[in-house]
Coordinates of C-alpha atoms in Angstrom, one line a residue:
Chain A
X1 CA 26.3 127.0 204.9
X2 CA 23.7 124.6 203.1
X3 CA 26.7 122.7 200.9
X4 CA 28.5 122.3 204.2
X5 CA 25.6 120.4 205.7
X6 CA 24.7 118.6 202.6
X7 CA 27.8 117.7 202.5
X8 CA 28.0 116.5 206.3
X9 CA 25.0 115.0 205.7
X10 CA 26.1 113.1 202.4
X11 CA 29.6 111.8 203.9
X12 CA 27.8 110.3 207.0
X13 CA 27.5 106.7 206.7
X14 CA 23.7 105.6 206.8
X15 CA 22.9 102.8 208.7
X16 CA 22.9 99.5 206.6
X17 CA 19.9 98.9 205.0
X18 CA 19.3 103.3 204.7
X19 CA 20.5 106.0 202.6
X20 CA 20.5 109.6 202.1
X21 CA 18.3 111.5 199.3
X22 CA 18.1 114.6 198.3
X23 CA 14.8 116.2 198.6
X24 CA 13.6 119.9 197.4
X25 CA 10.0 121.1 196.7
X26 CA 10.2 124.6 195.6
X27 CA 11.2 126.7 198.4
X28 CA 13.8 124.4 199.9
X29 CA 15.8 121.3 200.2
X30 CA 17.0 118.5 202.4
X31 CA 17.8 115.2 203.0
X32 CA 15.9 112.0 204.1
X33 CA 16.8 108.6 205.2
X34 CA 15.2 106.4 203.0
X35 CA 15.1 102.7 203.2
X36 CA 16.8 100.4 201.1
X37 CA 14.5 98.8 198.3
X38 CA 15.2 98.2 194.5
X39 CA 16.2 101.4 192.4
X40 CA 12.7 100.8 191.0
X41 CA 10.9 101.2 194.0
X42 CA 13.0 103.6 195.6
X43 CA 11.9 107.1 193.5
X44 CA 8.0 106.8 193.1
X45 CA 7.5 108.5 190.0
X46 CA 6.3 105.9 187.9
X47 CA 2.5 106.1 188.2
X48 CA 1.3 104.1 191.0
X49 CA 0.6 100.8 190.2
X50 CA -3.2 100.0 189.3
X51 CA -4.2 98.4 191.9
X52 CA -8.6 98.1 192.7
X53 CA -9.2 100.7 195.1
X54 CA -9.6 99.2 198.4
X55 CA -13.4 99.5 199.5
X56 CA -13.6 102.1 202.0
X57 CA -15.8 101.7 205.0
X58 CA -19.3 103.0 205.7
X59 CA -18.7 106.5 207.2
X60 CA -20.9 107.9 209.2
X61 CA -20.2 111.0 208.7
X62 CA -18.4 111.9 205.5
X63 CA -19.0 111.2 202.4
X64 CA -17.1 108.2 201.2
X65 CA -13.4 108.8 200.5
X66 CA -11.9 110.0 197.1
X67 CA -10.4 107.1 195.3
X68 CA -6.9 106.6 196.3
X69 CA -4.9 104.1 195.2
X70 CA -2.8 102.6 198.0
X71 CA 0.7 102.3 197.3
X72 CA 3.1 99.3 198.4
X73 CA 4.9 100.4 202.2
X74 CA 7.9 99.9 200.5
X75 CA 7.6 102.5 198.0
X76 CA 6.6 104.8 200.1
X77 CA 9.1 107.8 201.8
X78 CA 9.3 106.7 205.4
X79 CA 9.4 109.6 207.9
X80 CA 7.8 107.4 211.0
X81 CA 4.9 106.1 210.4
X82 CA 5.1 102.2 210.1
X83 CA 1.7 101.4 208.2
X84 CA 2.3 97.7 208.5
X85 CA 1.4 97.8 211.9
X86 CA -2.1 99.8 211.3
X87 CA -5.4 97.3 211.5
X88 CA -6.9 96.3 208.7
X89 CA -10.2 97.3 209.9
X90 CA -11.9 100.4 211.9
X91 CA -10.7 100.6 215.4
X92 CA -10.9 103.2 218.4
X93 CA -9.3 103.4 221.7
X94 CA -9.0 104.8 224.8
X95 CA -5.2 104.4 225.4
X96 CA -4.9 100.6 224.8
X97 CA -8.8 99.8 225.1
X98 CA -10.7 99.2 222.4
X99 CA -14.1 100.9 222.5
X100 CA -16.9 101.5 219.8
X101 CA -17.7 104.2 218.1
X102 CA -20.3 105.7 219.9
X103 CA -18.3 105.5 222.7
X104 CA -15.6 107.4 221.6
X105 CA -18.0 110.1 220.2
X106 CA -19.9 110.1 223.4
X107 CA -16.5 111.0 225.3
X108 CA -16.1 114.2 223.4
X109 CA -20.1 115.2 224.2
X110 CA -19.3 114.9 228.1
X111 CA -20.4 110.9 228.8
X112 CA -17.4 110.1 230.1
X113 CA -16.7 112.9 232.4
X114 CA -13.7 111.7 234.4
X115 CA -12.0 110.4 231.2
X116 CA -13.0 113.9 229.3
X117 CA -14.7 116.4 230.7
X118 CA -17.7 118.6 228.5
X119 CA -15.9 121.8 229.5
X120 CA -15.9 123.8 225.8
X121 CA -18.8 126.0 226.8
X122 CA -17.8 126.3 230.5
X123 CA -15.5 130.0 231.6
X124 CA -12.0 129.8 231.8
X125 CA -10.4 130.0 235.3
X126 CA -6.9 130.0 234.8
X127 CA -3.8 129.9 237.6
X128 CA -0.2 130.8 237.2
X129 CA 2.2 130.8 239.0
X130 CA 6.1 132.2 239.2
X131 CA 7.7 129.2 238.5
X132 CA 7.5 125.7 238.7
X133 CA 7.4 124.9 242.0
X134 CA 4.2 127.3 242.3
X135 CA 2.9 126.1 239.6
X136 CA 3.1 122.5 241.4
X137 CA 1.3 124.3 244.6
X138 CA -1.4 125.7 242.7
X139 CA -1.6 122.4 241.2
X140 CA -2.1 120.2 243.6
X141 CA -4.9 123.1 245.9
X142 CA -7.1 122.9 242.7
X143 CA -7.0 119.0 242.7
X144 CA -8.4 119.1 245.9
X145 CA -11.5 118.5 247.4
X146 CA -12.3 121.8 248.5
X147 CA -11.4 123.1 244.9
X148 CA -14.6 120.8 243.6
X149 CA -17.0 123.7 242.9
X150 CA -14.1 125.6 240.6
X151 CA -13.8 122.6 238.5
X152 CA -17.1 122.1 238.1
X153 CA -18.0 125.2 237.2
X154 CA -14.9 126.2 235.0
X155 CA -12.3 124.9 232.7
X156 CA -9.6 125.2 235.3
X157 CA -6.2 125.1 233.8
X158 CA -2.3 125.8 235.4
X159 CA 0.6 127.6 234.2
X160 CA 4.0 128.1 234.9
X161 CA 4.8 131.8 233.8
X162 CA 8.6 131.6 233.5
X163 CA 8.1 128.2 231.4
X164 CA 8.9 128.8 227.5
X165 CA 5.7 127.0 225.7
X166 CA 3.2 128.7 228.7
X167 CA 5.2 132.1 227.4
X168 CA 4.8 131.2 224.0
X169 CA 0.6 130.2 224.5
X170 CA -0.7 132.3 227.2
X171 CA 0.0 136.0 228.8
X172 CA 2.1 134.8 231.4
X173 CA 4.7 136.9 229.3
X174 CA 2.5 140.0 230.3
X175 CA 2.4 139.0 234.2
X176 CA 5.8 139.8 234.5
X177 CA 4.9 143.7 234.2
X178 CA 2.4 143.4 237.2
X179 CA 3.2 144.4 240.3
X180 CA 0.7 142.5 241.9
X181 CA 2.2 139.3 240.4
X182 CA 5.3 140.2 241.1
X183 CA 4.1 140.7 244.6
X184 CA 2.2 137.5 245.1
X185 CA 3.9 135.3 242.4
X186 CA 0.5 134.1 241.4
X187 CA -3.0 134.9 240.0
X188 CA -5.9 133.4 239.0
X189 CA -7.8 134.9 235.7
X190 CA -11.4 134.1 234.9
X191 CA -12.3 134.8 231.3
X192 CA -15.4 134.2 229.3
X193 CA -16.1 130.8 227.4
X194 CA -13.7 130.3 224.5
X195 CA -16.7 129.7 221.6
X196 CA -18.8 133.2 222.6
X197 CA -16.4 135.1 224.7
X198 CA -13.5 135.8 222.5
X199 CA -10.8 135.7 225.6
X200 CA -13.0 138.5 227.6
X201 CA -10.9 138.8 230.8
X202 CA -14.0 139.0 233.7
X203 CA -11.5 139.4 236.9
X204 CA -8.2 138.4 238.5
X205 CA -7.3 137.3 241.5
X206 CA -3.9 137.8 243.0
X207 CA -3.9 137.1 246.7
X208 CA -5.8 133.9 248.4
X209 CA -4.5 132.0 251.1
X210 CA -6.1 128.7 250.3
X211 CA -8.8 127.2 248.1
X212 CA -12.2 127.9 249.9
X213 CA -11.0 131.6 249.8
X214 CA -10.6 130.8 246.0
X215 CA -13.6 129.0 245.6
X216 CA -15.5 132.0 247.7
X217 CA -14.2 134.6 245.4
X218 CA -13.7 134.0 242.2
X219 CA -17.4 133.2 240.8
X220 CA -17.7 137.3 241.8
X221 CA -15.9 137.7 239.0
X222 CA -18.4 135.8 236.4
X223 CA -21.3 138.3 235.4
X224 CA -24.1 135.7 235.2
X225 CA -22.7 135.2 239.2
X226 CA -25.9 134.8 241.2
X227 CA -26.1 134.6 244.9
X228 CA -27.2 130.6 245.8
X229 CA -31.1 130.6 246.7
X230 CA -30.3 129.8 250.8
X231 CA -28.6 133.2 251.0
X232 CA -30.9 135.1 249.0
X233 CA -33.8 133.9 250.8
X234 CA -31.5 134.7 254.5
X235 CA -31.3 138.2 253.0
X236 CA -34.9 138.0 252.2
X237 CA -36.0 137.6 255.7
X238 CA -33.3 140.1 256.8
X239 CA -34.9 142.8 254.6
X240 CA -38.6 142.2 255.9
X241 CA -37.4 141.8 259.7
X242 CA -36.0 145.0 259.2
X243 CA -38.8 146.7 258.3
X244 CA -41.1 145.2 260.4
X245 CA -38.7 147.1 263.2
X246 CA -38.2 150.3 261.3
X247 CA -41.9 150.7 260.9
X248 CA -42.4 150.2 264.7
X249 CA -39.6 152.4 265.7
X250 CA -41.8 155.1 263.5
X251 CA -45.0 154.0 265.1
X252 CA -43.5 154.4 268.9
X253 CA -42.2 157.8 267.8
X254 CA -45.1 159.0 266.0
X255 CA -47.1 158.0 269.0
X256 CA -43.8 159.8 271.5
X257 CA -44.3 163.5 269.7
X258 CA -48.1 162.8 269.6
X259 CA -48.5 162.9 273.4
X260 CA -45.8 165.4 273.9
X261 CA -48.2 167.9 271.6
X262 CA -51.1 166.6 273.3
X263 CA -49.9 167.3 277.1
X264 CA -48.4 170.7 275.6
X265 CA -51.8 171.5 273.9
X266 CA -53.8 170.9 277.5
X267 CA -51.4 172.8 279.4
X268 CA -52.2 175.9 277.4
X269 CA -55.4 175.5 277.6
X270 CA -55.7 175.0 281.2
Chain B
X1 CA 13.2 151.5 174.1
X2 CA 10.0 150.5 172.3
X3 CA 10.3 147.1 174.2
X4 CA 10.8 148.4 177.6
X5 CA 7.2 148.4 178.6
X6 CA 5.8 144.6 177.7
X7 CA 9.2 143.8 179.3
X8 CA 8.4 145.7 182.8
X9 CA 4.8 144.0 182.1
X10 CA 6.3 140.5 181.8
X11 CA 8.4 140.6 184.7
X12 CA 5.5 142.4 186.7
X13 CA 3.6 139.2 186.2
X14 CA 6.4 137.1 186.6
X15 CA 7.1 138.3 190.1
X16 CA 3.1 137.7 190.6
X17 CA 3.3 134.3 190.2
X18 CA 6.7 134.2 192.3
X19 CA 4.7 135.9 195.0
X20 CA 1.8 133.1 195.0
X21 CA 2.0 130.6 197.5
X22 CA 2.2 127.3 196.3
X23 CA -1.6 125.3 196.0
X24 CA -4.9 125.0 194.4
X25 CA -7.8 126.4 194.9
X26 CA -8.5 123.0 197.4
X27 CA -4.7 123.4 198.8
X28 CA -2.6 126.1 199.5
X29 CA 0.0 126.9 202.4
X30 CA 0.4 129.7 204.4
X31 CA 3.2 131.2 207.0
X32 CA 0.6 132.3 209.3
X33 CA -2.2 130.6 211.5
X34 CA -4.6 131.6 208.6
X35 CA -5.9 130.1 205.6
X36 CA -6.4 132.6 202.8
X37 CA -9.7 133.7 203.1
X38 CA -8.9 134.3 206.7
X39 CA -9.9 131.7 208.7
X40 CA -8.2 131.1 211.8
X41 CA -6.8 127.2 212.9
X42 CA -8.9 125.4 215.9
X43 CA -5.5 124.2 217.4
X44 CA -3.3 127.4 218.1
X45 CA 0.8 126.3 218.0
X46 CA 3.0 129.1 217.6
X47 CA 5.6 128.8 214.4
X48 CA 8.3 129.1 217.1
X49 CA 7.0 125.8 219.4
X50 CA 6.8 123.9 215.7
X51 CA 9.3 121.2 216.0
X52 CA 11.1 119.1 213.3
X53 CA 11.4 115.9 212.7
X54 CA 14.6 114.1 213.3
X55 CA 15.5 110.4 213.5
X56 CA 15.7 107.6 216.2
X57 CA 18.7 105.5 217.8
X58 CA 18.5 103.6 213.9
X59 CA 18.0 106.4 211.7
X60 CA 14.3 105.7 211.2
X61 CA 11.7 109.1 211.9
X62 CA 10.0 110.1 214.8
X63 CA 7.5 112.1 213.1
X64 CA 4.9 110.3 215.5
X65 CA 6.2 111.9 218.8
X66 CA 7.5 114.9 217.2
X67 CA 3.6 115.5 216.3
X68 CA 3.0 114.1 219.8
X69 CA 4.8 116.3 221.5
X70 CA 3.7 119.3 219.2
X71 CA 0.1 118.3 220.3
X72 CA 1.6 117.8 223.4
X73 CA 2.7 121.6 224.1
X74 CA -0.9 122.9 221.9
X75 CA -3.1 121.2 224.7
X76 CA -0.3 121.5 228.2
X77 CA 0.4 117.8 228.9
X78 CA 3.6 118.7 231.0
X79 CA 4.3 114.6 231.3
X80 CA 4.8 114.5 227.5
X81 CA 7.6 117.4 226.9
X82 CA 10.9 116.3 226.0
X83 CA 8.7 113.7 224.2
X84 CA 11.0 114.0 220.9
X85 CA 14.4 114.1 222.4
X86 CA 13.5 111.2 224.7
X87 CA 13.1 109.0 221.5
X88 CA 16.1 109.6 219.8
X89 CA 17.6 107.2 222.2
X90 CA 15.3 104.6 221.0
X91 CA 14.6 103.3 217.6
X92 CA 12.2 105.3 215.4
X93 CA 9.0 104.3 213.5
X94 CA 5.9 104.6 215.0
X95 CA 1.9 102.7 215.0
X96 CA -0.4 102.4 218.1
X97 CA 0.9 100.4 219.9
X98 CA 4.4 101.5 220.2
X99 CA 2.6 105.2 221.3
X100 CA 1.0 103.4 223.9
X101 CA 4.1 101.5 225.4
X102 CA 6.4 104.6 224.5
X103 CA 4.0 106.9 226.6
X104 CA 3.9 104.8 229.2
X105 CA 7.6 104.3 229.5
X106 CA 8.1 107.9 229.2
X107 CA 5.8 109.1 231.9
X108 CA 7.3 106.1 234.4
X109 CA 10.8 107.5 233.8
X110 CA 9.5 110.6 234.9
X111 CA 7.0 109.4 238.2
X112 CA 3.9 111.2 236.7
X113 CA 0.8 110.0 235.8
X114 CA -0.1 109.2 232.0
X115 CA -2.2 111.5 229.8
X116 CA -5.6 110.1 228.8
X117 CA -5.2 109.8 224.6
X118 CA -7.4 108.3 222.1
X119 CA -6.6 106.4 219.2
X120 CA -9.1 106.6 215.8
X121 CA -7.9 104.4 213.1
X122 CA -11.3 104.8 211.2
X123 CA -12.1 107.3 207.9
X124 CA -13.9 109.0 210.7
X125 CA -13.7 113.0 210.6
X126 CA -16.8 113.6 212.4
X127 CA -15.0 112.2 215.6
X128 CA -11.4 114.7 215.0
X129 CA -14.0 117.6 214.3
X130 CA -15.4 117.2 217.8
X131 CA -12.3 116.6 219.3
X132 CA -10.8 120.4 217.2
X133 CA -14.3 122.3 218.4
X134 CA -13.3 121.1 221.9
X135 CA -10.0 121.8 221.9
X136 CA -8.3 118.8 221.7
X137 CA -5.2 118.2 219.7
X138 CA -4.6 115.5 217.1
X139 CA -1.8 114.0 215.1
X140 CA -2.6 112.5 212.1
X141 CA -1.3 110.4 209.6
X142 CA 0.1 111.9 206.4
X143 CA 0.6 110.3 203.2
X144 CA 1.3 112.8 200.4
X145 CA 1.4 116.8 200.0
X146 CA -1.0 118.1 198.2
X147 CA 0.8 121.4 197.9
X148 CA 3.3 119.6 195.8
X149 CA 5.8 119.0 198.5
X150 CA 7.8 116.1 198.5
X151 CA 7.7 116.4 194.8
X152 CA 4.3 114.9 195.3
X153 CA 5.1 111.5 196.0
X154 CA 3.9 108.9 198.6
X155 CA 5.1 109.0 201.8
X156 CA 4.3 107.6 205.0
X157 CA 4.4 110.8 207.6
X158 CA 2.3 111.9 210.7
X159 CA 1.6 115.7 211.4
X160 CA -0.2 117.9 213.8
X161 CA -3.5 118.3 213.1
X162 CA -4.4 122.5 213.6
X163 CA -7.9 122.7 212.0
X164 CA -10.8 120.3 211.2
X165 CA -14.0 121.5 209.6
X166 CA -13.0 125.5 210.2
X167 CA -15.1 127.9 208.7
X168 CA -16.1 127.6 204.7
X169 CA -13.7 125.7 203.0
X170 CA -13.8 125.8 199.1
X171 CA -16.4 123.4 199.4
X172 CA -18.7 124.8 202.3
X173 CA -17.2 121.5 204.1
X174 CA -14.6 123.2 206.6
X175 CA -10.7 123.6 205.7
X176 CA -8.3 121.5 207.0
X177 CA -4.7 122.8 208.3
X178 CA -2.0 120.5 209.0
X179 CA 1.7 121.5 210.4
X180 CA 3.9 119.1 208.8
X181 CA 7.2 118.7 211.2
X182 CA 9.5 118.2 208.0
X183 CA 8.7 121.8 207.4
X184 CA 7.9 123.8 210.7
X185 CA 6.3 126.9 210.6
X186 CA 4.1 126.6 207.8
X187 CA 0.4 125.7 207.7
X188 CA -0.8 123.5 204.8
X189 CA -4.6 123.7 204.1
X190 CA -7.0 121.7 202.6
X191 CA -10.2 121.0 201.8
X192 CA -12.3 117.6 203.1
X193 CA -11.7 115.7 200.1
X194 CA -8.1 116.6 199.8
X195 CA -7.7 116.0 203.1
X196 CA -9.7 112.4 203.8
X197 CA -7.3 111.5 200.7
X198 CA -4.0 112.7 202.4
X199 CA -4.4 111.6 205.7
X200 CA -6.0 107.9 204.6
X201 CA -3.5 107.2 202.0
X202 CA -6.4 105.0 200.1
X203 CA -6.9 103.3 203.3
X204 CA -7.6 104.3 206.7
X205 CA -6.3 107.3 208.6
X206 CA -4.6 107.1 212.3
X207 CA -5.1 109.9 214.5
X208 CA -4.0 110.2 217.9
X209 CA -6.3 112.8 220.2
X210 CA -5.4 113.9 223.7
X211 CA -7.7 114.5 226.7
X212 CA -6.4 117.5 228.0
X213 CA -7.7 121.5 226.7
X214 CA -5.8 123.4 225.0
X215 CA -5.0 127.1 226.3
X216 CA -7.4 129.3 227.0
X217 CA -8.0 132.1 224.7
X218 CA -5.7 135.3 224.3
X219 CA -7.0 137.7 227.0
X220 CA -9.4 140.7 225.7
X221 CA -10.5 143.3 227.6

């Protein structure tokens, strides 16, 4: 099997200005497209040539970089990355904008919410769905505005269940055994933060007919769930109105079987 | 019959060595998610979602969007899968700027919105720590194996980025995992040192971090 290959792979004409090299390490080998420089320069083993190490820049948060010579593009094996087209100096970016450092560090600390949200210490609230197109559905009711509170509050993420990688990541595999999924052909899991919780499923959801029925129901899942202070204090006065009544009620019939003795008590006696 | 017993010994040890994963004590690989003294990567991919390299429309890698679309699947950004296959029709090679237009392009074809992605091209690993511990994915520039791949020669190579900074290290400073797509499902660790050499190649590294989470965690009860 492996000469037939090599031996595809060594009869294929290389583009002009390529060609093919054999390639093993120990366990295997292969073949890579190498570009076309002098026979010299082509099979690195020669030490690399001395030049002064390039002066690395301050770091802020490593210690400086071991010294490591850098070796002409050209002699390097090319597998896709084109250094010639890397700055010659420290750069960071959001997409195609170049920002600072601090910036860019702030992002990943939660200043820059809408462009990445702080959500590593925040529960997982995770939907699937049956396939894609429910997936697209659940989708789009959790980028809504009545969905606001849920991502807020969690790391909110969406699955397709019948999609290979979300098979391959997540339990959607397991869904497939649930009734209830099966049923529904979607559910919404809230699990414990991924840095204390270790995955610890708190609840699922399987039937919801929009997102405020969502929004109203999942957080009963999350032990640390407290009711929000206006209904606690509604409850509150609830509680004492009620037993402002019940202690009347007892009063009236305290003061109901008192007289009922009272009038028996004189009848005797009379 | 006298030499039977130094020769079982010999080949006992033999087979030891054969057993040993290539490395050092600051590089080793592994088949499984794990470094040796057990710590786990940051960035879960499966062995069976690692993809391989392959060439563009001139022959040239695509190792950039093969890592991109392996960090692509690690942290679900649907717009970028099919990444791989959709450069082949293009020439290969890959630097910032041709990630940006090539994402771009990609996502137009398809009427979605982009994925918000970062670009460090800094020796910066406080900055690809953060973005691990959140659970961001990165590929990173690659410029020589320090498990003795390639026959240890230079080479100009982005990979996917699974751990930064996990757990001890040889050094107390963290081991570094990358998944190299010329060899899918291994995991090559590394310490800090090794790996600020490897992924700066005596100059400055590239790394390319997406927005998006990855999964959440495998479900316990």
């Amino acid at each position: 099997m492996f000469p037939a290959i090599a031996l595809i792979l060594m009869c294929q004409t290389p583009t002009q200005g390529w060609h093919w090299e054999k390639h093993c390490d120990g366990r295997s080998c292969y073949y890579v497209k190498v570009k076309d420089t002098a026979p010299s320069q082509v099979m690195p083993n020669v030490t690399p040539p001395a030049v002064a190490p390039q002066r690395l820049p301050e770091l802020l948060t490593v210690p400086p970089a071991p010294v490591v010579s850098p070796l002409p593009i050209e002699r390097q094996y090319f597998f896709g990355v084109d250094r010639s087209k890397l700055p010659d100096r420290d750069k960071y970016a959001v997409g195609d904008v170049e920002v600072t450092r601090d910036v860019l560090s702030g992002t990943f600390q939660g200043d820059s919410p809408s462009l990445l949200p702080a959500d590593s210490g925040k529960p997982h609230l995770t939907l699937f769905g049956r396939d894609e197109s429910t997936r697209k559905q659940l989708e789009t009711m959790i980028a809504s505005a009545d969905a606001a509170e849920l991502r807020e509050a969690y790391r909110v993420q969406v699955y397709d269940a019948s999609h290979k990688v979300d098979r391959e990541m997540t339990m959607a595999a397991t869904l497939e055994k649930d009734k209830r999924f099966l049923d529904s052909g979607k559910v919404a899991v809230l699990q414990a933060p991924s840095a204390t919780g270790q995955g610890k499923v708190w609840g699922a959801l399987f039937a919801w007919q929009d997102a405020k029925e969502l929004v109203s129901a999942v957080p009963k899942f999350d032990p640390n769930f407290k009711l929000p202070d206006k209904t606690r204090d509604s409850l509150r006065t609830l509680e004492a109105s009620q037993v402002i009544v019940t202690l009347a009620v007892l009063v009236f019939l305290t003061c109901v079987v008192q007289s009922i003795f009272s009038n028996r008590n004189g009848a005797r006696k009379s | 019959m006298k030499w039977i017993f130094p020769m079982l010994l010999v080949l006992a040890f033999a087979g030891f060595l054969v057993g040993q994963s290539p490395g050092t004590a600051s590089a080793h690989l592994t088949d499984t998610p794990f470094a040796r003294d057990g710590t786990a990567v940051d960035a879960w991919l499966p062995p069976s979602l690692h993809m391989k390299n392959t060439g563009g429309s001139d022959g040239a890698g695509l190792c950039v969007f093969t890592s991109l679309e392996m960090a692509a699947m690690s942290n679900n950004i649907r717009q970028l899968f099919g990444f791989q296959k959709f450069m082949t029709r293009r020439p290969g090679g890959g630097w910032p700027a041709k990630v940006n237009d090539m994402i771009a392009r990609y996502c137009q074809e398809q009427s979605v919105k982009p994925p918000v992605f970062f670009h460090v091209e800094a020796n910066d690993l406080g900055i690809l720590k953060q973005a691990l511990k959140s659970g961001r994915a990165v590929g990173i520039t690659y410029s020589y194996s320090p498990t003795g791949r390639y026959r240890g020669q230079r080479i100009a190579h982005m990979v996917y980025l699974a751990a930064a900074g996990a757990g001890q290290g040889p050094d107390g400073k963290g081991w570094y995992c990358c998944v190299d797509n010329n060899f899918p499902g291994s995991f090559e660790w590394m310490d800090e040192r090794t790996f600020l050499s490897v992924a700066s190649g005596g100059s400055r590294l590239w790394a390319v971090i997406f927005a998006n989470p990855t999964y959440p965690p495998a479900p316990t009860l």
